[in-house]
Amino acid sequence: MTKKEIARHVYTATQLSLVDSQAAVQATFDAISKLLVKHGRVELRGFGVFKVQTRAARKAHNPRTGEEVNVSEHDTVVFKPSKLMKSALDTHRVAKSKKAGAKKSTAKKAAKETAPAKTSKKSQKVSA
């Protein structure tokens, strides 16, 4: 999903114009970025926590050449979803897998009905 798509969702959910929705989304992202730089942590209750984390120096491999490369210590942003978000994602995953399971079972039944009957090797030898 892109910022433009998020802005469109904000536009449909609020009374803001599309331009104002895009500005609001951009301002939100800018604020999160600035607060991460300043404080190192942004907590959005019911959504999750963005946190600046330091990655240690390490050796890696260039996948194209296979050559070993030194990666220096650097900061990165990590996200930890809230319990509420995890619960919503789990509920969505379970519902999605049940729906996919129902589609697979009906597809298997249809395939069994249209497929010719299989005969075992023993029955083929006996009839020959």
Coordinates of N, CA and C in Angstrom, one line a residue:
M1 N 0.8 -1.2 0.0 CA 0.0 0.0 0.0 C 0.9 1.2 0.0
T2 N 0.5 2.2 -0.8 CA 1.3 3.4 -0.9 C 0.7 4.6 0.0
K3 N 1.4 5.7 0.1 CA 0.9 6.8 0.8 C -0.3 7.4 0.1
K4 N -0.3 7.3 -1.2 CA -1.5 7.8 -1.9 C -2.7 7.0 -1.6
E5 N -2.6 5.7 -1.5 CA -3.7 4.8 -1.1 C -4.2 5.1 0.3
I6 N -3.2 5.3 1.2 CA -3.6 5.6 2.6 C -4.4 6.9 2.6
A7 N -3.9 7.9 1.9 CA -4.6 9.2 1.8 C -6.0 9.0 1.2
R8 N -6.2 8.2 0.3 CA -7.5 7.9 -0.3 C -8.4 7.3 0.8
H9 N -7.9 6.4 1.6 CA -8.7 5.8 2.7 C -9.1 6.9 3.7
V10 N -8.1 7.8 4.0 CA -8.4 8.9 4.9 C -9.5 9.8 4.3
Y11 N -9.4 10.1 3.0 CA -10.4 10.9 2.3 C -11.8 10.3 2.4
T12 N -11.9 9.0 2.2 CA -13.2 8.3 2.2 C -13.8 8.2 3.7
A13 N -12.9 8.2 4.7 CA -13.3 8.0 6.0 C -13.6 9.4 6.7
T14 N -13.2 10.5 6.2 CA -13.3 11.8 6.8 C -14.0 12.7 5.9
Q15 N -14.2 13.9 6.3 CA -14.8 15.0 5.5 C -13.7 15.9 4.9
L16 N -12.4 15.4 4.9 CA -11.3 16.2 4.3 C -11.3 16.0 2.8
S17 N -10.8 17.0 2.1 CA -10.6 16.9 0.7 C -9.4 15.9 0.4
L18 N -9.3 15.5 -0.8 CA -8.2 14.6 -1.1 C -6.8 15.2 -0.9
V19 N -6.7 16.5 -1.3 CA -5.5 17.2 -1.1 C -5.2 17.3 0.4
D20 N -6.2 17.7 1.2 CA -6.0 17.8 2.7 C -5.6 16.4 3.3
S21 N -6.2 15.4 2.8 CA -5.9 14.0 3.3 C -4.5 13.6 3.0
Q22 N -4.0 14.0 1.8 CA -2.6 13.7 1.4 C -1.7 14.5 2.3
A23 N -2.0 15.7 2.6 CA -1.2 16.6 3.5 C -1.2 16.0 4.9
A24 N -2.3 15.5 5.4 CA -2.4 15.0 6.7 C -1.6 13.7 6.8
V25 N -1.6 12.8 5.8 CA -0.8 11.6 5.8 C 0.7 12.0 5.8
Q26 N 1.0 12.9 4.9 CA 2.5 13.3 4.9 C 2.9 13.9 6.2
A27 N 2.1 14.8 6.8 CA 2.5 15.4 8.0 C 2.6 14.3 9.1
T28 N 1.8 13.3 9.1 CA 1.9 12.2 10.1 C 3.2 11.5 10.0
F29 N 3.6 11.1 8.7 CA 4.8 10.4 8.5 C 6.0 11.3 8.9
D30 N 5.9 12.6 8.5 CA 7.0 13.5 8.9 C 7.2 13.6 10.4
A31 N 6.1 13.7 11.1 CA 6.1 13.8 12.5 C 6.7 12.6 13.2
I32 N 6.4 11.4 12.7 CA 6.9 10.1 13.2 C 8.4 10.1 12.9
S33 N 8.8 10.5 11.7 CA 10.3 10.5 11.4 C 11.1 11.4 12.3
K34 N 10.5 12.6 12.5 CA 11.2 13.6 13.4 C 11.3 13.2 14.8
L35 N 10.2 12.6 15.3 CA 10.2 12.1 16.7 C 11.1 10.9 16.9
L36 N 11.2 10.1 15.9 CA 12.2 8.9 16.0 C 13.6 9.4 16.1
V37 N 13.9 10.5 15.3 CA 15.3 11.0 15.3 C 15.5 11.7 16.7
K38 N 14.6 12.4 17.2 CA 14.7 13.2 18.4 C 14.7 12.3 19.7
H39 N 13.7 11.3 19.7 CA 13.5 10.6 20.9 C 13.8 9.1 20.8
G40 N 13.9 8.6 19.6 CA 14.3 7.2 19.4 C 13.1 6.2 19.6
R41 N 11.9 6.7 19.9 CA 10.8 5.8 20.1 C 9.5 6.6 19.9
V42 N 8.5 5.9 19.2 CA 7.2 6.5 19.0 C 6.2 5.4 19.2
E43 N 5.4 5.6 20.2 CA 4.3 4.6 20.6 C 3.0 5.1 20.2
L44 N 2.3 4.3 19.4 CA 0.9 4.6 19.0 C 0.0 3.5 19.6
R45 N -0.6 3.9 20.7 CA -1.4 2.9 21.4 C -2.5 2.2 20.5
G46 N -2.6 0.9 20.6 CA -3.5 0.2 19.8 C -3.0 -0.2 18.5
F47 N -1.8 0.4 18.1 CA -1.2 0.1 16.8 C 0.2 -0.5 16.9
G48 N 1.1 0.1 17.7 CA 2.4 -0.5 17.9 C 3.4 0.6 18.2
V49 N 4.7 0.1 18.3 CA 5.8 1.0 18.7 C 6.9 1.0 17.6
F50 N 7.3 2.2 17.1 CA 8.4 2.3 16.3 C 9.6 2.6 17.2
K51 N 10.8 2.0 17.0 CA 11.9 2.2 17.8 C 13.2 2.2 17.0
V52 N 14.1 3.1 17.3 CA 15.4 3.1 16.7 C 16.3 2.0 17.4
Q53 N 16.9 1.2 16.6 CA 17.7 0.1 17.2 C 19.1 0.1 16.5
T54 N 20.1 -0.1 17.2 CA 21.5 -0.2 16.6 C 21.8 -1.6 16.2
R55 N 22.2 -1.8 15.0 CA 22.7 -3.1 14.5 C 24.2 -3.1 14.6
A56 N 24.7 -4.2 15.1 CA 26.2 -4.4 15.3 C 26.9 -4.5 13.9
A57 N 28.2 -4.2 13.9 CA 28.9 -4.4 12.7 C 29.0 -5.9 12.4
R58 N 29.1 -6.3 11.2 CA 29.1 -7.7 10.8 C 29.7 -7.9 9.4
K59 N 30.0 -9.1 9.1 CA 30.5 -9.5 7.8 C 29.3 -10.0 7.0
A60 N 29.2 -9.6 5.7 CA 28.1 -10.1 4.9 C 28.8 -10.6 3.5
H61 N 27.9 -11.1 2.7 CA 28.4 -11.5 1.4 C 27.6 -10.8 0.3
N62 N 28.3 -10.3 -0.7 CA 27.7 -9.7 -1.9 C 27.1 -10.8 -2.7
P63 N 25.7 -10.9 -2.8 CA 25.1 -12.0 -3.5 C 25.5 -12.1 -5.0
R64 N 25.8 -11.0 -5.6 CA 26.2 -11.0 -7.0 C 27.6 -11.6 -7.3
T65 N 28.5 -11.2 -6.4 CA 29.9 -11.6 -6.7 C 30.4 -12.7 -5.7
G66 N 29.7 -12.8 -4.6 CA 30.0 -13.8 -3.6 C 31.2 -13.3 -2.7
E67 N 31.6 -12.1 -2.9 CA 32.7 -11.5 -2.1 C 32.3 -11.1 -0.7
E68 N 33.1 -11.2 0.3 CA 32.8 -10.8 1.6 C 32.9 -9.3 1.8
V69 N 31.9 -8.7 2.5 CA 31.8 -7.3 2.6 C 31.6 -7.0 4.1
N70 N 32.3 -5.9 4.6 CA 32.1 -5.5 6.0 C 31.0 -4.5 6.0
V71 N 30.0 -4.8 6.9 CA 28.9 -3.8 7.1 C 29.2 -3.2 8.5
S72 N 29.2 -1.9 8.5 CA 29.5 -1.1 9.7 C 28.3 -1.1 10.6
E73 N 28.5 -0.7 11.9 CA 27.4 -0.5 12.8 C 26.5 0.6 12.3
H74 N 25.2 0.4 12.4 CA 24.3 1.4 11.9 C 22.9 1.3 12.7
D75 N 22.2 2.4 12.6 CA 20.9 2.5 13.3 C 19.8 2.1 12.2
T76 N 18.7 1.5 12.7 CA 17.6 1.2 11.9 C 16.3 1.3 12.7
V77 N 15.2 1.4 12.0 CA 13.9 1.5 12.7 C 13.3 0.1 12.7
V78 N 12.8 -0.3 13.9 CA 12.0 -1.6 14.0 C 10.6 -1.2 14.5
F79 N 9.7 -2.1 14.1 CA 8.3 -1.9 14.5 C 7.8 -3.1 15.3
K80 N 7.2 -2.9 16.4 CA 6.6 -4.0 17.2 C 5.1 -3.7 17.3
P81 N 4.3 -4.6 16.7 CA 2.8 -4.3 16.7 C 2.3 -4.5 18.1
S82 N 1.2 -3.8 18.4 CA 0.5 -3.9 19.7 C -0.2 -5.3 19.8
K83 N -0.6 -5.6 21.0 CA -1.4 -6.9 21.2 C -2.7 -6.8 20.4
L84 N -3.3 -5.6 20.3 CA -4.6 -5.4 19.6 C -4.3 -5.7 18.1
M85 N -3.2 -5.2 17.6 CA -2.9 -5.4 16.2 C -2.6 -6.8 15.9
K86 N -1.8 -7.5 16.7 CA -1.5 -8.9 16.5 C -2.8 -9.7 16.5
S87 N -3.7 -9.4 17.5 CA -5.0 -10.1 17.5 C -5.8 -10.0 16.3
A88 N -5.9 -8.7 15.8 CA -6.6 -8.5 14.5 C -6.0 -9.2 13.3
L89 N -4.6 -9.3 13.3 CA -4.0 -10.0 12.2 C -4.2 -11.5 12.3
D90 N -4.2 -12.0 13.5 CA -4.4 -13.5 13.7 C -5.8 -13.8 13.3
T91 N -6.8 -13.0 13.7 CA -8.2 -13.2 13.3 C -8.3 -13.2 11.8
H92 N -7.7 -12.3 11.1 CA -7.8 -12.1 9.7 C -7.1 -13.4 9.0
R93 N -6.0 -13.8 9.6 CA -5.3 -15.0 9.0 C -6.1 -16.2 9.1
V94 N -6.7 -16.4 10.3 CA -7.6 -17.6 10.5 C -8.8 -17.6 9.5
A95 N -9.4 -16.5 9.4 CA -10.6 -16.4 8.5 C -10.1 -16.6 7.1
K96 N -9.0 -16.1 6.7 CA -8.5 -16.3 5.4 C -8.1 -17.7 5.1
S97 N -7.5 -18.4 6.1 CA -7.2 -19.8 5.9 C -8.4 -20.7 5.8
K98 N -9.4 -20.4 6.6 CA -10.7 -21.2 6.5 C -11.3 -21.0 5.2
K99 N -11.3 -19.8 4.6 CA -11.9 -19.5 3.3 C -11.1 -20.3 2.2
A100 N -9.8 -20.2 2.3 CA -8.9 -20.9 1.4 C -9.1 -22.4 1.5
G101 N -9.3 -22.9 2.7 CA -9.5 -24.4 2.9 C -10.8 -24.8 2.3
A102 N -11.8 -24.0 2.4 CA -13.1 -24.3 1.8 C -13.0 -24.4 0.3
K103 N -12.3 -23.5 -0.3 CA -12.1 -23.4 -1.8 C -11.3 -24.7 -2.2
K104 N -10.3 -25.1 -1.4 CA -9.5 -26.3 -1.8 C -10.3 -27.5 -1.7
S105 N -11.1 -27.7 -0.7 CA -11.9 -28.9 -0.6 C -12.9 -29.0 -1.7
T106 N -13.6 -27.9 -2.1 CA -14.5 -28.0 -3.2 C -13.8 -28.3 -4.5
A107 N -12.6 -27.8 -4.7 CA -11.8 -28.0 -5.9 C -11.4 -29.5 -5.9
K108 N -11.0 -30.1 -4.8 CA -10.6 -31.5 -4.7 C -11.8 -32.4 -5.0
K109 N -13.0 -32.1 -4.5 CA -14.2 -32.8 -4.8 C -14.5 -32.8 -6.3
A110 N -14.4 -31.6 -6.9 CA -14.7 -31.5 -8.3 C -13.7 -32.3 -9.1
A111 N -12.5 -32.3 -8.7 CA -11.4 -33.1 -9.4 C -11.7 -34.6 -9.3
K112 N -12.1 -35.0 -8.2 CA -12.4 -36.4 -8.0 C -13.6 -36.9 -8.8
E113 N -14.6 -36.0 -8.9 CA -15.8 -36.4 -9.7 C -15.5 -36.4 -11.2
T114 N -14.6 -35.6 -11.7 CA -14.3 -35.5 -13.1 C -13.2 -36.4 -13.6
A115 N -12.3 -36.9 -12.6 CA -11.2 -37.7 -13.0 C -11.6 -39.2 -13.2
P116 N -11.0 -39.9 -14.2 CA -11.3 -41.2 -14.4 C -10.9 -42.1 -13.2
A117 N -11.6 -43.2 -13.0 CA -11.3 -44.1 -11.9 C -9.9 -44.7 -12.1
K118 N -9.1 -44.7 -11.0 CA -7.8 -45.3 -11.1 C -7.9 -46.8 -10.8
T119 N -7.1 -47.5 -11.6 CA -7.0 -49.0 -11.4 C -5.7 -49.3 -10.8
S120 N -5.6 -50.3 -10.0 CA -4.3 -50.7 -9.4 C -3.6 -51.6 -10.4
K121 N -2.3 -51.8 -10.1 CA -1.5 -52.6 -11.0 C -1.9 -54.0 -10.9
K122 N -2.4 -54.5 -9.7 CA -2.9 -55.9 -9.6 C -4.1 -56.1 -10.5
S123 N -5.0 -55.2 -10.5 CA -6.2 -55.4 -11.3 C -5.9 -55.3 -12.8
Q124 N -4.9 -54.5 -13.2 CA -4.5 -54.5 -14.6 C -3.9 -55.8 -15.0
K125 N -3.1 -56.4 -14.1 CA -2.5 -57.7 -14.5 C -3.5 -58.8 -14.6
V126 N -4.5 -58.8 -13.7 CA -5.5 -59.9 -13.7 C -6.4 -59.8 -14.9
S127 N -6.7 -58.5 -15.3 CA -7.6 -58.4 -16.5 C -6.8 -58.7 -17.8
A128 N -5.5 -58.6 -17.8 CA -4.7 -58.9 -19.1 C -4.5 -60.3 -19.4

